Short mmCIF file of C-alpha atoms in Angstrom, two decimals:
data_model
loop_
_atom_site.label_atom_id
_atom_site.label_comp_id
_atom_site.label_asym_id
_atom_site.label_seq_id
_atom_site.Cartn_x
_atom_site.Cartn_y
_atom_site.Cartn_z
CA UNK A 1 23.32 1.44 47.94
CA UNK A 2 22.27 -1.57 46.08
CA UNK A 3 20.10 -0.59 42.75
CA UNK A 4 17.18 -2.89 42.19
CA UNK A 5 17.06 -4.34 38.72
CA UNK A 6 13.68 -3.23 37.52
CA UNK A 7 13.22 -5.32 34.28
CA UNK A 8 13.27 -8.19 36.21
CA UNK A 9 10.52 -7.61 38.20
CA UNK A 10 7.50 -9.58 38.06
CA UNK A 11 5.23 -7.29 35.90
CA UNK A 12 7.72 -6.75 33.57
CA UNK A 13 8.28 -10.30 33.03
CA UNK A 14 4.59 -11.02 32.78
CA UNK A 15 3.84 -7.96 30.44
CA UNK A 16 7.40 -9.12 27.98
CA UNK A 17 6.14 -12.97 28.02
CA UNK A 18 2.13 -11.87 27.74
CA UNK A 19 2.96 -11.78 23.60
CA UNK A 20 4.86 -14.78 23.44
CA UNK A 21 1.47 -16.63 25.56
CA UNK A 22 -0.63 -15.66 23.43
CA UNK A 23 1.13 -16.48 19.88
CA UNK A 24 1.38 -20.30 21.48
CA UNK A 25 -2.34 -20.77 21.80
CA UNK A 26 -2.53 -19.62 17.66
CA UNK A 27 -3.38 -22.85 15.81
CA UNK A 28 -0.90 -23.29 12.55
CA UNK A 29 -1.92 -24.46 9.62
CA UNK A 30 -0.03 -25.46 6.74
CA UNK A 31 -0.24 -25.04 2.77
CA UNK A 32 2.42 -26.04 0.05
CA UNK A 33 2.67 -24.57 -3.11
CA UNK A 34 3.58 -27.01 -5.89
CA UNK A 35 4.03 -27.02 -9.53
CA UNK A 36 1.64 -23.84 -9.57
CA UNK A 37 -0.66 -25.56 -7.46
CA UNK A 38 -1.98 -25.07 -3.54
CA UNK A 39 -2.42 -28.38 -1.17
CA UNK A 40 -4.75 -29.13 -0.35
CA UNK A 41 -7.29 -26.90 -2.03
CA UNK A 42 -9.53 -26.50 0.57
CA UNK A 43 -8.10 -25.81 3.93
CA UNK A 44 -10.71 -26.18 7.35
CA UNK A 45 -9.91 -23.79 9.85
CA UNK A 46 -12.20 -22.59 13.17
CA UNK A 47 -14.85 -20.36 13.16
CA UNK A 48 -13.86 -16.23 15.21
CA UNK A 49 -10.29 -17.77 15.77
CA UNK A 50 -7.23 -16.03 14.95
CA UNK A 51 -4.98 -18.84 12.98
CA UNK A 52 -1.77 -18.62 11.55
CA UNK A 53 -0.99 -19.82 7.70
CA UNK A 54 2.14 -21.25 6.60
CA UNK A 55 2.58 -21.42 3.17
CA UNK A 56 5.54 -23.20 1.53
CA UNK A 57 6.65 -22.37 -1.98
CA UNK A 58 8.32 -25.36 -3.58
CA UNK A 59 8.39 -23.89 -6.56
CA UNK A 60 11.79 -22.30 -8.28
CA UNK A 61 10.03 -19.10 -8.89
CA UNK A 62 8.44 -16.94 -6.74
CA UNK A 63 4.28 -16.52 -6.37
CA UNK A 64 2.07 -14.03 -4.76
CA UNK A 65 -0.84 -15.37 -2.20
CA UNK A 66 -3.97 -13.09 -2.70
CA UNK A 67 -7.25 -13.23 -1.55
CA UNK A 68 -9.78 -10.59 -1.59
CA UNK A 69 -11.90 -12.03 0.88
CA UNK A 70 -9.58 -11.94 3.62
CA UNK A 71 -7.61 -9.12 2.36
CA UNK A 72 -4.45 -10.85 2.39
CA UNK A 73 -1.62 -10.33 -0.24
CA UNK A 74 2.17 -11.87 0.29
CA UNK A 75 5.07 -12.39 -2.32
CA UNK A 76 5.67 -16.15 -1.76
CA UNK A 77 9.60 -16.54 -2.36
CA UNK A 78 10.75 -19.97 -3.88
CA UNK A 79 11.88 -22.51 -1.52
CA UNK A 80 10.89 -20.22 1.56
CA UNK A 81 8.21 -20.47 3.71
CA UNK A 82 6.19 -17.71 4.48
CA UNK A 83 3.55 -16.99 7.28
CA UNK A 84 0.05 -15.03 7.44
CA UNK A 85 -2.04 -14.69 10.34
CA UNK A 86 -5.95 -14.71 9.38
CA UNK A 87 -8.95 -14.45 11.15
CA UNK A 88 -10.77 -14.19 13.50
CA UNK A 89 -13.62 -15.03 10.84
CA UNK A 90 -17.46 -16.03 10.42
CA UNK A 91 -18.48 -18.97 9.13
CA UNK A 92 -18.31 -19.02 5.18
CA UNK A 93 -16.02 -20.20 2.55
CA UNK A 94 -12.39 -17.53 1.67
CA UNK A 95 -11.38 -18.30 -1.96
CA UNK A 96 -7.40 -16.78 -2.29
CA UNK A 97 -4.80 -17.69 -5.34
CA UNK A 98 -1.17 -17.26 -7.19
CA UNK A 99 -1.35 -13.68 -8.44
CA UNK A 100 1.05 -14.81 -10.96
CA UNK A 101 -0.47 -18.01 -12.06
CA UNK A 102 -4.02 -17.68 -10.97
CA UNK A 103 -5.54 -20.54 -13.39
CA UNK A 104 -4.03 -23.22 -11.84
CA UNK A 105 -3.12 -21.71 -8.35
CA UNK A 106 -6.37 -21.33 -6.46
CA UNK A 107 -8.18 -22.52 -3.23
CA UNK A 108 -10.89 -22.20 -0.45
CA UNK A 109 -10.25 -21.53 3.28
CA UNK A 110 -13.29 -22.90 4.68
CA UNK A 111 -14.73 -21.35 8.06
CA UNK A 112 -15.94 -23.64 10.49
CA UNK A 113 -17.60 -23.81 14.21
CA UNK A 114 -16.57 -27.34 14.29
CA UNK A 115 -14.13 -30.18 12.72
CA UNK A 116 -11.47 -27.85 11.92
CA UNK A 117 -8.20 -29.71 10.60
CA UNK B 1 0.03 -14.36 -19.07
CA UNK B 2 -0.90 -11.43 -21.51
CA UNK B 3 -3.73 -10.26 -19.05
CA UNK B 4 -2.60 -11.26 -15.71
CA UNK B 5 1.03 -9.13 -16.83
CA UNK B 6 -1.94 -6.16 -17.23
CA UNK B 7 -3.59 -6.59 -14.16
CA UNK B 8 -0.35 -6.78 -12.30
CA UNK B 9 0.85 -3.81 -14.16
CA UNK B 10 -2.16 -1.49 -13.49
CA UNK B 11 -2.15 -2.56 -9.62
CA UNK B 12 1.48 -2.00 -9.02
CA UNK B 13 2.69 1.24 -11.16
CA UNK B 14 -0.75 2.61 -11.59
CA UNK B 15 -0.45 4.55 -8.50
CA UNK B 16 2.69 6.06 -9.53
CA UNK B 17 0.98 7.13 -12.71
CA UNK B 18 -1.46 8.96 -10.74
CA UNK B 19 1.02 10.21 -8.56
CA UNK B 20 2.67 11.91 -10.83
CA UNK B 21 -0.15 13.28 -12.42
CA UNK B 22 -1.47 15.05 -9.37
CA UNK B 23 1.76 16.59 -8.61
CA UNK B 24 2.06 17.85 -11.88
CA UNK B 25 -1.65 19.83 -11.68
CA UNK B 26 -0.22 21.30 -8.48
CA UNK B 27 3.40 22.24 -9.47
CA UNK B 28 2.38 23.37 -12.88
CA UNK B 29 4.44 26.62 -12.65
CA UNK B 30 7.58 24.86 -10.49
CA UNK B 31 10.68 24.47 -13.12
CA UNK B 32 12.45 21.15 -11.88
CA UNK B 33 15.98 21.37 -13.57
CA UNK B 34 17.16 18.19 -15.64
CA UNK B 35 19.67 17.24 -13.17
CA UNK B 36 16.91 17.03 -10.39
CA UNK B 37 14.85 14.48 -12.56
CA UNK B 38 17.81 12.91 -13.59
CA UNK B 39 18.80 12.34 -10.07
CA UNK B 40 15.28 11.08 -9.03
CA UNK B 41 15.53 8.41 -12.00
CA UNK B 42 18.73 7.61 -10.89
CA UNK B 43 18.04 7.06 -7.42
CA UNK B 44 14.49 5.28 -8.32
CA UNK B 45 16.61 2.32 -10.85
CA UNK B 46 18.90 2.28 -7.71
CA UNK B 47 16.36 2.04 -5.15
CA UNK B 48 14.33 -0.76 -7.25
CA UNK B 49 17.01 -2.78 -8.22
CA UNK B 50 18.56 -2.72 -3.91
CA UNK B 51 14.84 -3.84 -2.87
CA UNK B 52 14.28 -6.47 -5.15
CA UNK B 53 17.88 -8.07 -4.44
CA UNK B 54 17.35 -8.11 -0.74
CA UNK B 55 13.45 -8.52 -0.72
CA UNK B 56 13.57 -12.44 -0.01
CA UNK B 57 16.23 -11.48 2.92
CA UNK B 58 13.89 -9.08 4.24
CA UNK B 59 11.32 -11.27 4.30
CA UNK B 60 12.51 -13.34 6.53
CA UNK B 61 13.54 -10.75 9.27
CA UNK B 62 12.11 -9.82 12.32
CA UNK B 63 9.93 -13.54 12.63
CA UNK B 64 8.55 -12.87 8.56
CA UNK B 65 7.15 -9.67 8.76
CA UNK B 66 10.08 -7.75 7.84
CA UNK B 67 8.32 -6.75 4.41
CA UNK B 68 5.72 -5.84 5.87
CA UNK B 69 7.67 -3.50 8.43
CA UNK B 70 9.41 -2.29 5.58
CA UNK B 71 6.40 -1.08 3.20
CA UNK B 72 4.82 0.10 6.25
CA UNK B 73 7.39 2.66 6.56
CA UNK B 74 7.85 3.59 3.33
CA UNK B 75 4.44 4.27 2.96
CA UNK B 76 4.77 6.39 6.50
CA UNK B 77 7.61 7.94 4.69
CA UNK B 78 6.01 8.72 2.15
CA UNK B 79 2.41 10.50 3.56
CA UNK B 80 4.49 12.16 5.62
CA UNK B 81 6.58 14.00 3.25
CA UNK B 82 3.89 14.62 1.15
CA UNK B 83 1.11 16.04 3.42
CA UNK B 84 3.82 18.36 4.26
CA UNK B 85 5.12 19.75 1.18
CA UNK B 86 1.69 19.44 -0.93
CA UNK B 87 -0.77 21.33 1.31
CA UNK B 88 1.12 24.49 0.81
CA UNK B 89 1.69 23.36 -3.09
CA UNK B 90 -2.49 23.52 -3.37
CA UNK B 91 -2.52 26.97 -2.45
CA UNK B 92 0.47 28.75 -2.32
CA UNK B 93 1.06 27.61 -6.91
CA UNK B 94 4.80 27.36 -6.07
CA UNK B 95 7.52 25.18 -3.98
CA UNK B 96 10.10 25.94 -2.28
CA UNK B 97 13.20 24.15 -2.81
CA UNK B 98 13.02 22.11 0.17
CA UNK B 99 9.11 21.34 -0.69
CA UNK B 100 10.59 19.98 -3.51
CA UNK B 101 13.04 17.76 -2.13
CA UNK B 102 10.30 16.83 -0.19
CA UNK B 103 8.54 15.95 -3.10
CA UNK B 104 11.77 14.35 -5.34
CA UNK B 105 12.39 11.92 -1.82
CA UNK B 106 8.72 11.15 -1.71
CA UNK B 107 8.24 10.11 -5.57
CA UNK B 108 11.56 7.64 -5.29
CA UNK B 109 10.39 5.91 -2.40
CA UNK B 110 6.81 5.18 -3.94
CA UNK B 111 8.49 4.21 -7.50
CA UNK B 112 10.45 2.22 -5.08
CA UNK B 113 7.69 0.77 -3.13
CA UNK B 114 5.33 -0.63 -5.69
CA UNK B 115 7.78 -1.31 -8.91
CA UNK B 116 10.00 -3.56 -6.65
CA UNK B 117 6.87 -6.18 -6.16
CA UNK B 118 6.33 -5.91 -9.87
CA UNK B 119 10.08 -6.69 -10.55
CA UNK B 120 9.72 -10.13 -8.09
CA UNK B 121 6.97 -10.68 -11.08
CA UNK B 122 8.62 -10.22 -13.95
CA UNK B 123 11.58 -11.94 -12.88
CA UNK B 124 9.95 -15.22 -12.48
CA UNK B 125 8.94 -15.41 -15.68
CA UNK B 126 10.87 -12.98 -17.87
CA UNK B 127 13.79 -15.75 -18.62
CA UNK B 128 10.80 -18.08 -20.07
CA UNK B 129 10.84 -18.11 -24.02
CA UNK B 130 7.45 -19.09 -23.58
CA UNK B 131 6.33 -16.26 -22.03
CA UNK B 132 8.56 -13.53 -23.12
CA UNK B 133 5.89 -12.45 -26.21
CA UNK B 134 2.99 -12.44 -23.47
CA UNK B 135 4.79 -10.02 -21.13
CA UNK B 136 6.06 -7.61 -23.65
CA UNK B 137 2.75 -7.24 -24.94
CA UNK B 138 1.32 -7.00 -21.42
CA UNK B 139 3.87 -4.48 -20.40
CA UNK B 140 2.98 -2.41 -23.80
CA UNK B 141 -0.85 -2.48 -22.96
CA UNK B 142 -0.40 -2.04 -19.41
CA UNK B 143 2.16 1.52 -20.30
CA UNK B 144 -0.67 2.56 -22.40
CA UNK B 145 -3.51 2.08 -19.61
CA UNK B 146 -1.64 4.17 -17.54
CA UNK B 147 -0.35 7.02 -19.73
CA UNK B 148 -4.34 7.24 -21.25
CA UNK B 149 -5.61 7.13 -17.99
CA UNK B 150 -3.01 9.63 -16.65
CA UNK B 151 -3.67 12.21 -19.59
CA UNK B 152 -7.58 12.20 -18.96
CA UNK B 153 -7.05 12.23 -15.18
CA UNK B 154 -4.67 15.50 -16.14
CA UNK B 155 -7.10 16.94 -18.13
CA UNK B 156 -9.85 16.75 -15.92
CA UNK B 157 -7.22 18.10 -13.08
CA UNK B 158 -6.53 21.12 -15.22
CA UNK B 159 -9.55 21.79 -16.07
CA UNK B 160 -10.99 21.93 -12.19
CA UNK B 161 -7.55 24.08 -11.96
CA UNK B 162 -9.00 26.59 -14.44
CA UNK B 163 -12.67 26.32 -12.59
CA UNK B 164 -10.35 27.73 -9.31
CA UNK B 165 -12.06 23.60 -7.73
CA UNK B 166 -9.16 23.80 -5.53
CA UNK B 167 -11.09 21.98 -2.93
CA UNK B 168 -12.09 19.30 -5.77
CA UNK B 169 -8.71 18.78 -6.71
CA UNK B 170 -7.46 18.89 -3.03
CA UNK B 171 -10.01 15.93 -2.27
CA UNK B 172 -8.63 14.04 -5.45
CA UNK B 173 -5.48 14.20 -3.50
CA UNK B 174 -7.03 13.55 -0.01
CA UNK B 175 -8.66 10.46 -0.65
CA UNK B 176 -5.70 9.34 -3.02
CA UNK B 177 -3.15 9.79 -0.14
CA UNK B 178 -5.54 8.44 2.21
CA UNK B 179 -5.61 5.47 0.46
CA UNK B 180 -2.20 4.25 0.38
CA UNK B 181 -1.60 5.28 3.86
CA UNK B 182 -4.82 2.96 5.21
CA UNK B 183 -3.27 -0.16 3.40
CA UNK B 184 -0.53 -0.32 6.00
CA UNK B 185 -3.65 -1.96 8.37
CA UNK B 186 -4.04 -4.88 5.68
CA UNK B 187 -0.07 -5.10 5.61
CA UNK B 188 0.26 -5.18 9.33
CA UNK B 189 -2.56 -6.94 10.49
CA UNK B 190 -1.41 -9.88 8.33
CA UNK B 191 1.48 -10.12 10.30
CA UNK B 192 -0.11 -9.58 13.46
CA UNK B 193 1.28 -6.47 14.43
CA UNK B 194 -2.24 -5.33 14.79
CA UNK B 195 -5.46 -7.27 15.49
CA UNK B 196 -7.58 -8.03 13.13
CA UNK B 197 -11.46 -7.41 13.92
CA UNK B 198 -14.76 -8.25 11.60
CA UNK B 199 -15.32 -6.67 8.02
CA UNK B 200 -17.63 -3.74 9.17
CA UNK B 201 -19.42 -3.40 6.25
CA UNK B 202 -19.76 -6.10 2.81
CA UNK B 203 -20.17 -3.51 -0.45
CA UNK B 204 -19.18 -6.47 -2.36
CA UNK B 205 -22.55 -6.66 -3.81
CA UNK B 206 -21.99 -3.18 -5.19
CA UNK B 207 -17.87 -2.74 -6.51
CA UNK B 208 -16.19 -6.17 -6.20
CA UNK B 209 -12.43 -5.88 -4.92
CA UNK B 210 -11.64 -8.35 -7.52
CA UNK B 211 -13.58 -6.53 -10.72
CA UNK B 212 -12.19 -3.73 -12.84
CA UNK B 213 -13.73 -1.12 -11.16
CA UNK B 214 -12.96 -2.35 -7.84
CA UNK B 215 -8.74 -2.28 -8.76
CA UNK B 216 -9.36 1.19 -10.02
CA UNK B 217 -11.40 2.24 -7.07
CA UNK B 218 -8.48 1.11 -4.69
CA UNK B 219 -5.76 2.72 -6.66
CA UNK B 220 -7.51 5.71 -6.84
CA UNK B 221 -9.26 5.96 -3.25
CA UNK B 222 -8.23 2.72 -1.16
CA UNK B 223 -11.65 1.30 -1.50
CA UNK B 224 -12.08 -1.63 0.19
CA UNK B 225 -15.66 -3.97 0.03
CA UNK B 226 -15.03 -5.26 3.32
CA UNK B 227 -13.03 -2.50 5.59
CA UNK B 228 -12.54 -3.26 9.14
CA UNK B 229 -12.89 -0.89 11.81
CA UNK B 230 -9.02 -0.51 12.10
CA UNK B 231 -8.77 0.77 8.31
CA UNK B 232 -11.86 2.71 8.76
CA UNK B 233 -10.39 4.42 11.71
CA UNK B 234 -7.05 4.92 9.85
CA UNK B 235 -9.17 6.04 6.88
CA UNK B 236 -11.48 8.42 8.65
CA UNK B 237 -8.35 9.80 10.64
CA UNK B 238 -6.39 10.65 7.78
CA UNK B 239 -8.64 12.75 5.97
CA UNK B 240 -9.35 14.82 9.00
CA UNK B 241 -5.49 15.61 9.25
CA UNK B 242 -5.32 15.82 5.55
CA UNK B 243 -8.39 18.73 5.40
CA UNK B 244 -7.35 19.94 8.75
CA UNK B 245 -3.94 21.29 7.38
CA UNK B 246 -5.75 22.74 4.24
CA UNK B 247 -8.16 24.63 6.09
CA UNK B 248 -5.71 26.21 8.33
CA UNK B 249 -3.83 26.85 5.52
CA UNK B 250 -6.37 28.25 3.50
CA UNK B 251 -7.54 30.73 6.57
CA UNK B 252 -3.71 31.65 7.15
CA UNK B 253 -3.84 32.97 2.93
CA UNK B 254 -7.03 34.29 3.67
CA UNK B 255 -5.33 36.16 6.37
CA UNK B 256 -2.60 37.43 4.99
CA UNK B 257 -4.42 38.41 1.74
CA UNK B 258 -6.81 40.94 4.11
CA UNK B 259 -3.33 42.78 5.15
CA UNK B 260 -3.21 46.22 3.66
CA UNK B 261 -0.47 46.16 1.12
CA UNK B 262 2.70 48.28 1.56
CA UNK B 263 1.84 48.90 5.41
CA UNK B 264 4.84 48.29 6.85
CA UNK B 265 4.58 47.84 11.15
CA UNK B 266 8.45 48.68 11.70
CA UNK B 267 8.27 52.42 11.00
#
């Protein structure tokens, strides 16, 4: 009796690469983390989209991303990059900054319908 | 420096202060030997010390989210043990030995939890001659926040204890526990793991996230200006398991506190 191989079947194959689908329609935007400071300091993204945030920490010591408004809060190692997914949001300007150097480590998402980067 | 060392301070190892504080109202009466606390120190440095080492590794595990994975099961962890152990503590004035166990395993994996994030902190800046006055003086101001703000909060604990506000003090506790637990949404929905919908409600008007009384607010009850239905649904469900197992407590004391005493059903 031959046993059919059920993980191969077509709805399991649909339901393991549904995620996968999805996560390559996520736009990715990028933010870098220099001398204390985020580029560029005022990132576009699109209005009710889910988008994903990479920040890179060039830095040789570590820095953590906060913002209240989006309710985000990641430990930013040096030299790594890290990732955050954020939205989807209304229209409307997202400050966030360094936790540990929040003078000189700050910057606006801003929320658009249209002309995202 | 100085004041950004004190903000960090009061968000990260406040919540142990308070912790600790509403444990102690509870287990007033329970005698934990030297060697227990000694252990629970011991374990706590340990614990710290492993984390911070191998936080950047974790990190980077499981597609970046493995901190996030992590703290969301240490806070599991640590509601779990808790709700379990303390809801008899409320009523009952005394633990068993494996309530406190409970309790010791519980209080190193939230020491664990929040000082290791501070540690990443201190770290970057604590080799820094130029710094090294700010965050001493930080860390002194930021120890006595806490302790002052532990004592009163003790006080006031006792003194509902005295008042028999078991319910009062059991809320304290509720919305406390409740908030730690509902940040595992924020931590997970960052990563993806769950979707993110709209802010329900904006209170920002009213408490600020970012102001004083906002850091305070979400130390001591989760609060959150602009919740999303997710964390309100955590939030919401939480409590209701939280005052379910007191009341059915509480009627299971009531219970047994309307049996005659010294009938005995096996003669």
């Amino acid at each position: 009796m031959v046993r059919r191989n059920h993980l191969f079947s077509p709805f399991w194959l649909v339901l393991m690469l549904l995620p996968f689908n999805l996560w390559a329609k996520t736009q990715e935007f990028t933010l870098t983390l220099e001398n204390h400071v985020f580029t560029p300091s005022e990132l576009k993204i699109p209005a009710n989209e889910k988008v994903k945030l990479i920040i890179h920490n060039k830095d040789e010591v570590a820095e953590e991303f906060d913002s209240f408004d989006l309710n985000r809060e990641k430990v930013l190692f040096p030299g790594k990059k890290t990732r955050i997914f954020i939205g989807p949001l209304p229209e409307g300007n997202y400050e966030y900054f360094g936790e540990y150097n929040p003078t000189t480590a700050r910057g606006v998402i801003v929320v658009e319908v249209n002309n995202a980067d | 420096m100085l004041i950004n060392t004190v903000i960090l301070f009061l968000k990260d190892l406040l919540p142990i202060f308070i912790l600790l504080c509403l444990l102690k109202v509870n287990n007033a009466n329970a005698v934990i030997s030297k060697k227990v606390i000694f252990i629970i120190v011991l374990l706590s440095i340990f614990g710290v010390i492993a984390t911070f080492k191998l936080l950047p590794l974790i990190g980077e595990m499981w597609d970046g989210t493995g901190i996030e994975i992590l703290q969301t099961i240490e806070v599991l962890l640590v509601y779990v043990l808790l709700v379990f152990s303390y809801s008899n503590v409320a009523l009952s004035k005394y633990s068993s030995v494996k309530q406190l166990y409970f309790i010791s395993s519980a209080i190193v994996i939230f020491v664990t939890l929040n000082t290791s994030v501070f540690i990443v902190f201190l770290d970057s800046y604590i080799t820094s001659s130029e710094f090294i006055k700010h965050i001493i003086a930080g860390l002194a101001i930021g120890l006595g926040i806490c302790f002052s703000f532990s004592f009163l909060m003790y006080f006031l604990l006792i003194w509902l204890n005295k008042k028999q506000r078991y319910l009062v003090i059991y809320t304290f506790w509720a919305l406390f526990l409740t908030g730690q637990l509902s940040q595992i949404i924020n931590l997970l929905q960052q990563v993806d793991i769950i979707q993110s919908s709209a802010a329900l409600w904006d209170s920002s008007t009213l408490v600020e996230d970012s102001s004083e009384y906002g850091h305070l607010l979400k130390t001591l009850f989760g609060y959150e200006a602009r919740p999303s239905s997710e964390f309100i649904m955590v939030y919401l469900g939480s409590l209701l398991v939280l005052y379910s197992y007191f009341f059915i407590q509480l009627r299971y004391k009531i219970s047994e506190s309307k049996q005659p005493e010294g009938r005995n059903y096996e003669h």
